[in-house]
Every structure is written in structure tokens, then in C-alpha cells.
Amino acid sequence: MNAQFNVPSTILVAGGASQQLAAQAARLGGRRALLVTDATMVASGLAQRCVDQLAANIPATVFSGVKPDPTDENVRDGLALLRKTNCDLVIGLGGGSPMDAAKVIAVAATNDAPLREFAGYHRIARAGLPLVCIPTTAGTGSEVTKVAVITDTERDVKMMMLDVHLLARVALVDFELSLTMPAPLTAHVGVDTLTHGIEAFVSKKANTLTDPLALECIRLTAANLFTAWEEPGNRPAREAMMLAACLGGMAFANSSVCLVHGMSRPIGAMFHLAHGLSNALLLPALTRWSLPGAVARYAQIARLVGAAANGAPDGTAAASLPDYLEKLNARLGIGRLRSFIKMDRVAFEQKLPAMADAALASGSPQNNPVVPTADEIIELYRQAW
Ligand SMILES: [Fe+2]
């Protein structure tokens, strides 16, 4: 086995875990905190609750300028505020976007290099400022990953950064913060979680340390996502999905994501679809195409989610998984790619070569059970259309 496993040094998983923020921030030696979040968290009052909790010992400044699909400009704005207010601790509060922005702000504070130089694998020289992540969606798993995705606004490309220095020191995983998520968001980030579990398990980089996490992520998601979507206040389902997201994050960050994430990022960059939604739109077709490369593993997933009987042979079981994923999307109100893109088919076709190049350049497709050519990626985009 050849595996490296990195996670935050402290992961607190509990209803109410976010109330440990002040204690954990003090333990990290923070004297002044930058709370990196977005307008939704400000409007909900959650950002202020965090500031109030910290107020006794650690004054906090709120940077709420993070947009969905955070950009290099968001990071630079947050960094400027951090420097102006002399913050020595960063807190990421929200979904994947604020947490990813917080991660990159924390390392940009200590690494004097253009953000583009962080893109790729292990490109960040020095540890960042101490970072606490608090997810409010279940989710990206960003609170436990060493990955951040930041859009390069000049080139309209999503820069994938993977480095141990992007890890939070503390993750506060509190499902109670996810109880108010709207149904479409629950669906999109929930299928993202499922994608993390599946891709981590079928990846060429899957290993003994990540397999159990990936499988439990998949099992929990299959058993709870629809309930969490249908009954937003269902605490056991929300708790299970928050845990699944955390497990999925640990799994994919230490195995890898594959073709779905590789092809999803160009959709996000080009058409500004949310990350989870663009993954969900690709997952069934790309799973069907990838089956021959990992029949036994896809069969194991199919049995685990109940798409195939326990005694079903591998070939039959694996073949049932794409249909299951299509039906799951339909139950969650997730349609076809064409219904989310404001563009006709001809214009979409013209974008495909550049999207295929960007997908391959990310490195993720190379971990897929079957590695596609650029032409095959273009054909798969057509199938998802
Ligand atoms: Fe993802």
C-alpha cells in the first residue's frame, strides 16, 4: 500500500459542536479572528452568533464577500481585510465556498506568492494561519479536506489546489446548522457527498485507509438523503448527512476524486452552475461509462445502496448502479444539463473542446477507473446534455 492520510488534528462531530468555537479558537492561540463567510450566513444571523461567542476574548472581523464559486478576487479582498485588522486566526463558516476561500486566505497570509502558484498538487511552501472550519451544508466535506477550488477570473478556470497546508486545524461538524438548508441545496450538496464516496472508492488512488470511510459515506447518503430533502427538520437524517459529508471529505481528500469532478469544474466555470448540481448532472452517465474499469467495486456500491441484491453477480450488480443514480436525481428534482444552461445546443457544442481540455488539465480524470481521451470527454458531455 502507498497512502498518505491527512485530516484536521481536531474534528468535533456533535449537535451543538459549533458552540465550541471560542474554546477552540483560544486553544489555537488566536488573538484576533477573521470570520470568512457569505451573505447568507450574515442574513441568517449565524455569522453574528459566532462573533458574539468569540467576543469575550477574541475580537472578530467578518468578511462576508465570498461568492458561490469563490474567486481569486474574493481571496484578495479577504486577505486585505485580514492584514488591515491584524487577524492571526481564520474561521471559515458556511458551505464549500466560504470554507475554500478561508483556507486560501489563511495560506495567502503567510505565503507571498500569486494565487495561481498555489494551483495543483503540493505547491504551497509554508503553513498558513490557524484555521477553524464550520460547515453549514452537508456537503462538500471541505472542513476536513486539504483541497480548495478558487476561480481564476482572468482565465475563467477553476484552480484546484491540494496541499496539506490547506487543512483546517479544527473542524466543528454541527448538523444543527444544516437544519434550515433549502431542499434544492440539500439535493445538490447531498449528491456531491455521494459522488465523493463513489469516486473515492473507485479511484485508482483508493486505499485501505479511505475505503471504509468512502463506503460508510455512500451507505449513509443512500439511507438518508431523500429523507433530509423531503423532511428538512428530520434531525436523524440531517445528522447522518452531515456525518456522511465529513466521511466523504476525508475519503476523497486522501484517495481522490475522478472523472465526475474533473468534468464538473469546467461546467461550473463556464456556466456558473453550483458544484454539487454540476456533479449530479454528470454522475449517472459517467458512472455508466466508467463501469468496465472497476466492475467489482461498482457492484459493491450497488449492493450497499440497495440497487442490487446481495447475491447478485458483479456484472449485474454494477450495471444497476447508473439506473439507481438516474432515479435518485429524478426523485430529488434534478433534471438534465440542458435545463440548467442558458445556451442553445450549437453554442454548447462550441464550448466542449475547451471544457474537455480543462477537465483533463485538472488531473482528476486520470484517477478514473477508465481514463478518457479529450474526444471521449466531449462525447460524455453530450450524453449528459
Ligand atoms: Fe465535490
Short mmCIF file of C-alpha atoms and ligand atoms in Angstrom, two decimals:
data_model
loop_
_atom_site.label_atom_id
_atom_site.label_comp_id
_atom_site.label_asym_id
_atom_site.label_seq_id
_atom_site.Cartn_x
_atom_site.Cartn_y
_atom_site.Cartn_z
CA MET A 1 0.00 0.00 0.00
CA ASN A 2 1.12 3.53 -0.72
CA ALA A 3 -1.09 6.00 1.12
CA GLN A 4 -0.82 9.32 2.88
CA PHE A 5 -3.65 10.33 5.19
CA ASN A 6 -4.16 13.94 6.28
CA VAL A 7 -7.08 15.32 8.27
CA PRO A 8 -7.53 18.21 10.73
CA SER A 9 -5.95 17.49 14.09
CA THR A 10 -9.30 18.06 15.83
CA ILE A 11 -12.68 17.08 14.38
CA LEU A 12 -15.64 17.61 16.71
CA VAL A 13 -18.82 15.92 15.47
CA ALA A 14 -21.90 16.69 17.54
CA GLY A 15 -25.16 18.60 17.56
CA GLY A 16 -24.06 21.94 19.02
CA ALA A 17 -20.35 21.44 18.18
CA SER A 18 -20.19 24.97 16.71
CA GLN A 19 -20.63 26.32 20.24
CA GLN A 20 -17.07 25.15 20.89
CA LEU A 21 -15.73 27.84 18.54
CA ALA A 22 -14.49 30.24 21.22
CA ALA A 23 -12.80 27.49 23.23
CA GLN A 24 -11.12 26.03 20.15
CA ALA A 25 -10.04 29.44 18.83
CA ALA A 26 -8.46 30.24 22.22
CA ARG A 27 -6.71 26.85 22.24
CA LEU A 28 -5.14 27.73 18.88
CA GLY A 29 -3.75 30.92 20.42
CA GLY A 30 -5.80 33.30 18.29
CA ARG A 31 -5.93 36.92 19.42
CA ARG A 32 -7.99 38.38 16.59
CA ALA A 33 -10.08 36.38 14.11
CA LEU A 34 -11.22 36.91 10.53
CA LEU A 35 -14.58 35.18 10.03
CA VAL A 36 -14.81 34.31 6.32
CA THR A 37 -18.40 33.73 5.24
CA ASP A 38 -21.08 34.82 2.79
CA ALA A 39 -24.18 36.99 2.67
CA THR A 40 -26.48 34.05 3.51
CA MET A 41 -24.72 33.43 6.81
CA VAL A 42 -24.91 37.13 7.67
CA ALA A 43 -28.63 37.25 6.83
CA SER A 44 -29.34 34.13 8.91
CA GLY A 45 -27.65 35.67 11.95
CA LEU A 46 -25.23 32.78 12.28
CA ALA A 47 -22.17 34.91 11.49
CA GLN A 48 -23.10 37.32 14.28
CA ARG A 49 -23.68 34.43 16.71
CA CYS A 50 -20.10 33.30 16.05
CA VAL A 51 -18.77 36.84 16.56
CA ASP A 52 -20.74 37.15 19.80
CA GLN A 53 -19.39 33.83 21.04
CA LEU A 54 -15.82 34.94 20.37
CA ALA A 55 -16.27 38.47 21.66
CA ALA A 56 -15.21 37.86 25.23
CA ASN A 57 -11.61 37.03 24.33
CA ILE A 58 -11.07 37.15 20.58
CA PRO A 59 -12.48 40.11 18.66
CA ALA A 60 -13.61 39.03 15.21
CA THR A 61 -13.95 40.85 11.91
CA VAL A 62 -16.49 39.49 9.42
CA PHE A 63 -15.56 39.16 5.75
CA SER A 64 -18.80 38.21 4.02
CA GLY A 65 -17.72 38.87 0.44
CA VAL A 66 -17.35 35.23 -0.62
CA LYS A 67 -19.44 34.44 -3.70
CA PRO A 68 -20.62 30.98 -4.81
CA ASP A 69 -17.64 29.52 -6.71
CA PRO A 70 -15.19 31.74 -4.83
CA THR A 71 -12.80 33.77 -6.95
CA ASP A 72 -9.24 34.99 -6.68
CA GLU A 73 -10.76 38.46 -6.15
CA ASN A 74 -12.70 37.19 -3.11
CA VAL A 75 -9.48 35.80 -1.66
CA ARG A 76 -7.55 39.02 -2.27
CA ASP A 77 -10.34 41.11 -0.69
CA GLY A 78 -10.42 38.86 2.38
CA LEU A 79 -6.65 38.94 2.66
CA ALA A 80 -6.61 42.74 2.52
CA LEU A 81 -9.13 42.89 5.38
CA LEU A 82 -7.13 40.33 7.37
CA ARG A 83 -3.99 42.45 7.02
CA LYS A 84 -5.79 45.70 7.79
CA THR A 85 -7.25 44.28 11.00
CA ASN A 86 -4.15 42.27 12.04
CA CYS A 87 -6.00 38.97 12.34
CA ASP A 88 -3.94 35.93 13.33
CA LEU A 89 -6.70 33.29 13.07
CA VAL A 90 -9.12 32.47 10.25
CA ILE A 91 -12.57 30.93 10.58
CA GLY A 92 -14.45 29.54 7.57
CA LEU A 93 -18.22 29.44 8.11
CA GLY A 94 -20.73 28.21 5.52
CA GLY A 95 -20.73 25.82 2.59
CA GLY A 96 -17.74 24.82 0.49
CA SER A 97 -17.28 28.31 -0.97
CA PRO A 98 -16.59 30.23 2.27
CA MET A 99 -14.51 27.36 3.67
CA ASP A 100 -12.40 27.13 0.50
CA ALA A 101 -11.90 30.90 0.47
CA ALA A 102 -10.94 30.82 4.17
CA LYS A 103 -8.36 28.10 3.51
CA VAL A 104 -6.69 30.07 0.75
CA ILE A 105 -6.82 33.36 2.68
CA ALA A 106 -5.10 31.58 5.61
CA VAL A 107 -2.20 30.37 3.42
CA ALA A 108 -2.02 33.56 1.35
CA ALA A 109 -1.37 35.42 4.62
CA THR A 110 1.89 33.54 5.13
CA ASN A 111 2.97 32.75 1.55
CA ASP A 112 3.91 35.74 -0.54
CA ALA A 113 3.12 34.33 -3.97
CA PRO A 114 0.48 34.91 -6.66
CA LEU A 115 -2.57 32.68 -6.05
CA ARG A 116 -2.03 30.92 -9.37
CA GLU A 117 1.15 29.41 -7.97
CA PHE A 118 -0.91 27.51 -5.37
CA ALA A 119 -2.83 25.64 -8.09
CA GLY A 120 -2.02 21.95 -8.47
CA TYR A 121 -0.60 19.45 -6.02
CA HIS A 122 1.62 20.41 -3.04
CA ARG A 123 2.52 23.87 -4.30
CA ILE A 124 2.20 25.82 -1.02
CA ALA A 125 5.52 26.33 0.73
CA ARG A 126 4.55 27.34 4.27
CA ALA A 127 1.76 26.57 6.76
CA GLY A 128 -1.00 29.15 6.88
CA LEU A 129 -2.57 30.93 9.84
CA PRO A 130 -4.52 28.61 12.17
CA LEU A 131 -7.89 27.82 10.62
CA VAL A 132 -11.21 26.64 12.07
CA CYS A 133 -13.88 25.39 9.64
CA ILE A 134 -17.58 25.18 10.44
CA PRO A 135 -19.73 23.65 7.67
CA THR A 136 -23.37 24.64 7.40
CA THR A 137 -24.21 22.37 4.47
CA ALA A 138 -23.83 18.63 4.20
CA GLY A 139 -21.91 18.95 2.00
CA THR A 140 -18.68 19.39 0.41
CA GLY A 141 -16.66 17.94 3.25
CA SER A 142 -14.35 20.93 2.78
CA GLU A 143 -13.98 21.23 6.57
CA VAL A 144 -11.79 18.10 6.60
CA THR A 145 -10.05 18.30 3.21
CA LYS A 146 -6.70 19.65 2.06
CA VAL A 147 -8.34 20.87 -1.14
CA ALA A 148 -9.66 24.25 -2.24
CA VAL A 149 -11.11 25.33 -5.57
CA ILE A 150 -10.78 29.00 -6.50
CA THR A 151 -11.84 30.54 -9.82
CA ASP A 152 -9.18 32.42 -11.76
CA THR A 153 -11.33 35.28 -13.04
CA GLU A 154 -8.92 36.30 -15.78
CA ARG A 155 -8.94 32.88 -17.44
CA ASP A 156 -12.40 31.67 -16.25
CA VAL A 157 -10.77 28.50 -14.95
CA LYS A 158 -11.30 26.76 -11.62
CA MET A 159 -7.94 26.31 -9.93
CA MET A 160 -7.79 23.11 -7.89
CA MET A 161 -5.31 23.42 -5.03
CA LEU A 162 -4.31 20.41 -2.95
CA ASP A 163 -1.83 20.80 -0.14
CA VAL A 164 -1.62 19.71 3.48
CA HIS A 165 -1.24 23.40 4.40
CA LEU A 166 -4.86 23.95 3.33
CA LEU A 167 -6.14 21.75 6.17
CA ALA A 168 -8.13 23.34 8.96
CA ARG A 169 -6.63 22.80 12.39
CA VAL A 170 -10.11 22.31 13.82
CA ALA A 171 -13.37 21.20 12.15
CA LEU A 172 -16.60 21.78 14.07
CA VAL A 173 -19.18 19.49 12.46
CA ASP A 174 -22.58 20.52 13.79
CA PHE A 175 -25.59 19.09 11.95
CA GLU A 176 -27.92 21.55 13.69
CA LEU A 177 -26.56 24.26 11.37
CA SER A 178 -27.86 22.30 8.35
CA LEU A 179 -31.49 22.05 9.51
CA THR A 180 -32.55 25.17 7.58
CA MET A 181 -30.98 24.25 4.24
CA PRO A 182 -33.49 24.65 1.38
CA ALA A 183 -34.49 21.49 -0.49
CA PRO A 184 -32.61 22.14 -3.77
CA LEU A 185 -29.38 22.84 -1.88
CA THR A 186 -29.90 19.70 0.22
CA ALA A 187 -30.24 17.71 -3.02
CA HIS A 188 -27.25 19.22 -4.79
CA VAL A 189 -24.76 19.01 -1.94
CA GLY A 190 -26.13 15.60 -0.96
CA VAL A 191 -25.40 14.16 -4.40
CA ASP A 192 -21.97 15.84 -4.20
CA THR A 193 -21.41 13.88 -0.99
CA LEU A 194 -22.48 10.66 -2.71
CA THR A 195 -20.12 11.48 -5.59
CA HIS A 196 -17.25 11.91 -3.12
CA GLY A 197 -17.91 8.49 -1.65
CA ILE A 198 -18.23 6.77 -5.03
CA GLU A 199 -15.22 8.48 -6.63
CA ALA A 200 -13.01 7.91 -3.57
CA PHE A 201 -13.91 4.20 -3.66
CA VAL A 202 -13.40 3.57 -7.39
CA SER A 203 -10.38 5.88 -7.80
CA LYS A 204 -7.03 4.44 -8.83
CA LYS A 205 -5.80 6.03 -5.59
CA ALA A 206 -8.33 4.26 -3.33
CA ASN A 207 -6.59 2.64 -0.39
CA THR A 208 -7.17 0.72 2.82
CA LEU A 209 -7.40 3.91 4.86
CA THR A 210 -10.02 5.56 2.68
CA ASP A 211 -12.20 2.59 1.63
CA PRO A 212 -14.13 2.23 4.93
CA LEU A 213 -14.80 5.99 5.03
CA ALA A 214 -15.98 6.03 1.42
CA LEU A 215 -18.31 3.08 1.91
CA GLU A 216 -19.87 4.50 5.07
CA CYS A 217 -20.32 7.84 3.30
CA ILE A 218 -22.17 6.05 0.49
CA ARG A 219 -24.30 3.95 2.87
CA LEU A 220 -25.35 6.92 4.99
CA THR A 221 -26.17 9.04 1.95
CA ALA A 222 -28.25 6.33 0.28
CA ALA A 223 -30.19 5.80 3.50
CA ASN A 224 -30.77 9.45 4.44
CA LEU A 225 -30.50 11.93 1.58
CA PHE A 226 -34.07 11.60 0.34
CA THR A 227 -35.48 11.91 3.87
CA ALA A 228 -33.37 15.01 4.58
CA TRP A 229 -34.62 16.50 1.30
CA GLU A 230 -38.27 15.64 1.96
CA GLU A 231 -38.32 16.45 5.68
CA PRO A 232 -35.87 19.33 6.30
CA GLY A 233 -36.38 19.19 10.06
CA ASN A 234 -35.65 15.47 10.35
CA ARG A 235 -32.77 15.55 12.82
CA PRO A 236 -31.54 11.94 12.45
CA ALA A 237 -31.43 12.32 8.64
CA ARG A 238 -29.66 15.69 8.86
CA GLU A 239 -27.19 14.30 11.38
CA ALA A 240 -26.46 11.30 9.14
CA MET A 241 -25.94 13.52 6.08
CA MET A 242 -23.57 15.86 7.94
CA LEU A 243 -21.57 12.82 9.05
CA ALA A 244 -21.63 11.38 5.52
CA ALA A 245 -20.26 14.66 4.14
CA CYS A 246 -17.44 14.64 6.68
CA LEU A 247 -16.57 11.00 5.95
CA GLY A 248 -16.73 11.62 2.20
CA GLY A 249 -14.39 14.59 2.54
CA MET A 250 -11.83 12.56 4.45
CA ALA A 251 -12.13 9.76 1.89
CA PHE A 252 -11.74 11.72 -1.34
CA ALA A 253 -9.05 14.06 0.01
CA ASN A 254 -6.87 11.04 0.82
CA SER A 255 -7.86 8.95 -2.20
CA SER A 256 -9.01 11.29 -4.96
CA VAL A 257 -11.97 12.42 -6.94
CA CYS A 258 -12.15 11.25 -10.54
CA LEU A 259 -13.88 11.99 -13.82
CA VAL A 260 -17.12 13.45 -12.43
CA HIS A 261 -15.33 16.20 -10.54
CA GLY A 262 -12.88 16.69 -13.39
CA MET A 263 -15.70 17.31 -15.90
CA SER A 264 -17.87 19.18 -13.41
CA ARG A 265 -15.42 22.02 -12.73
CA PRO A 266 -15.46 23.32 -16.35
CA ILE A 267 -19.28 23.31 -16.25
CA GLY A 268 -19.15 25.39 -13.09
CA ALA A 269 -16.57 27.78 -14.50
CA MET A 270 -18.29 28.15 -17.89
CA PHE A 271 -21.96 28.22 -16.91
CA HIS A 272 -21.81 29.12 -13.21
CA LEU A 273 -23.72 26.08 -12.02
CA ALA A 274 -23.27 25.13 -8.37
CA HIS A 275 -20.63 22.47 -7.78
CA GLY A 276 -22.98 19.84 -6.39
CA LEU A 277 -25.52 20.33 -9.15
CA SER A 278 -22.98 20.01 -11.96
CA ASN A 279 -21.66 16.80 -10.37
CA ALA A 280 -25.17 15.40 -10.01
CA LEU A 281 -25.94 16.11 -13.68
CA LEU A 282 -22.89 14.09 -14.76
CA LEU A 283 -22.85 11.27 -12.22
CA PRO A 284 -25.22 8.71 -13.87
CA ALA A 285 -23.77 8.89 -17.41
CA LEU A 286 -20.16 8.97 -16.27
CA THR A 287 -20.72 6.06 -13.88
CA ARG A 288 -22.20 4.01 -16.76
CA TRP A 289 -19.16 4.79 -18.93
CA SER A 290 -16.65 4.01 -16.14
CA LEU A 291 -18.15 0.66 -15.05
CA PRO A 292 -15.80 -1.61 -17.04
CA GLY A 293 -12.76 -0.25 -15.17
CA ALA A 294 -13.93 -1.28 -11.69
CA VAL A 295 -16.80 -3.76 -12.00
CA ALA A 296 -16.33 -5.37 -8.58
CA ARG A 297 -16.15 -2.02 -6.79
CA TYR A 298 -19.18 -0.55 -8.55
CA ALA A 299 -21.02 -3.82 -7.77
CA GLN A 300 -20.15 -3.43 -4.08
CA ILE A 301 -21.57 0.10 -4.14
CA ALA A 302 -24.72 -1.07 -5.92
CA ARG A 303 -25.37 -3.73 -3.27
CA LEU A 304 -24.68 -1.25 -0.47
CA VAL A 305 -27.23 1.28 -1.72
CA GLY A 306 -29.82 -1.39 -2.40
CA ALA A 307 -29.71 -1.07 -6.21
CA ALA A 308 -28.78 -4.77 -6.45
CA ALA A 309 -29.50 -7.82 -4.32
CA ASN A 310 -26.74 -9.03 -2.02
CA GLY A 311 -26.28 -12.20 -4.03
CA ALA A 312 -26.26 -10.53 -7.44
CA PRO A 313 -23.16 -11.28 -9.53
CA ASP A 314 -20.74 -8.39 -10.04
CA GLY A 315 -21.65 -7.63 -13.65
CA THR A 316 -25.40 -7.48 -12.97
CA ALA A 317 -24.98 -5.52 -9.75
CA ALA A 318 -22.62 -2.93 -11.27
CA ALA A 319 -24.91 -2.44 -14.27
CA SER A 320 -27.79 -1.49 -11.95
CA LEU A 321 -25.94 1.45 -10.38
CA PRO A 322 -26.31 4.09 -13.17
CA ASP A 323 -30.10 3.49 -13.28
CA TYR A 324 -30.25 3.89 -9.50
CA LEU A 325 -28.36 7.21 -9.75
CA GLU A 326 -30.68 8.44 -12.52
CA LYS A 327 -33.72 7.61 -10.42
CA LEU A 328 -32.20 9.31 -7.36
CA ASN A 329 -31.66 12.51 -9.39
CA ALA A 330 -35.26 12.35 -10.64
CA ARG A 331 -36.63 11.88 -7.10
CA LEU A 332 -34.61 14.91 -5.95
CA GLY A 333 -35.88 17.09 -8.80
CA ILE A 334 -32.55 17.20 -10.63
CA GLY A 335 -33.17 17.26 -14.39
CA ARG A 336 -30.82 17.30 -17.36
CA LEU A 337 -27.88 19.59 -18.04
CA ARG A 338 -29.76 21.43 -20.81
CA SER A 339 -32.43 22.59 -18.39
CA PHE A 340 -29.86 24.47 -16.27
CA ILE A 341 -27.75 26.08 -19.02
CA LYS A 342 -28.97 29.24 -20.72
CA MET A 343 -27.44 28.35 -24.06
CA ASP A 344 -28.53 26.52 -27.19
CA ARG A 345 -27.07 23.21 -28.29
CA VAL A 346 -24.91 24.73 -31.05
CA ALA A 347 -23.24 27.19 -28.67
CA PHE A 348 -22.79 24.40 -26.10
CA GLU A 349 -21.03 22.26 -28.73
CA GLN A 350 -18.55 25.07 -29.42
CA LYS A 351 -17.53 25.16 -25.76
CA LEU A 352 -16.87 21.44 -25.49
CA PRO A 353 -13.23 21.21 -26.72
CA ALA A 354 -12.07 23.85 -24.22
CA MET A 355 -14.09 22.17 -21.44
CA ALA A 356 -12.54 18.79 -22.24
CA ASP A 357 -9.04 20.30 -22.14
CA ALA A 358 -9.78 21.95 -18.78
CA ALA A 359 -11.16 18.68 -17.39
CA LEU A 360 -8.02 16.77 -18.38
CA ALA A 361 -5.73 19.54 -17.12
CA SER A 362 -7.24 19.22 -13.61
CA GLY A 363 -5.67 15.77 -13.22
CA SER A 364 -8.84 14.22 -11.77
CA PRO A 365 -9.87 12.18 -14.87
CA GLN A 366 -6.52 10.40 -14.73
CA ASN A 367 -7.64 8.75 -11.44
CA ASN A 368 -10.82 7.37 -13.02
CA PRO A 369 -11.21 3.59 -13.41
CA VAL A 370 -11.24 4.21 -17.18
CA VAL A 371 -9.17 7.20 -18.33
CA PRO A 372 -10.87 9.11 -21.15
CA THR A 373 -9.41 10.95 -24.13
CA ALA A 374 -10.48 14.52 -24.87
CA ASP A 375 -12.85 13.22 -27.58
CA GLU A 376 -14.44 10.78 -25.13
CA ILE A 377 -14.95 13.59 -22.61
CA ILE A 378 -16.68 15.66 -25.29
CA GLU A 379 -18.96 12.70 -26.05
CA LEU A 380 -19.75 12.30 -22.32
CA TYR A 381 -20.72 15.99 -22.07
CA ARG A 382 -23.09 15.35 -24.97
CA GLN A 383 -24.60 12.35 -23.16
CA ALA A 384 -25.25 14.50 -20.07
CA TRP A 385 -26.81 17.30 -22.15
FE FE B 1 -17.37 17.73 -4.65
#
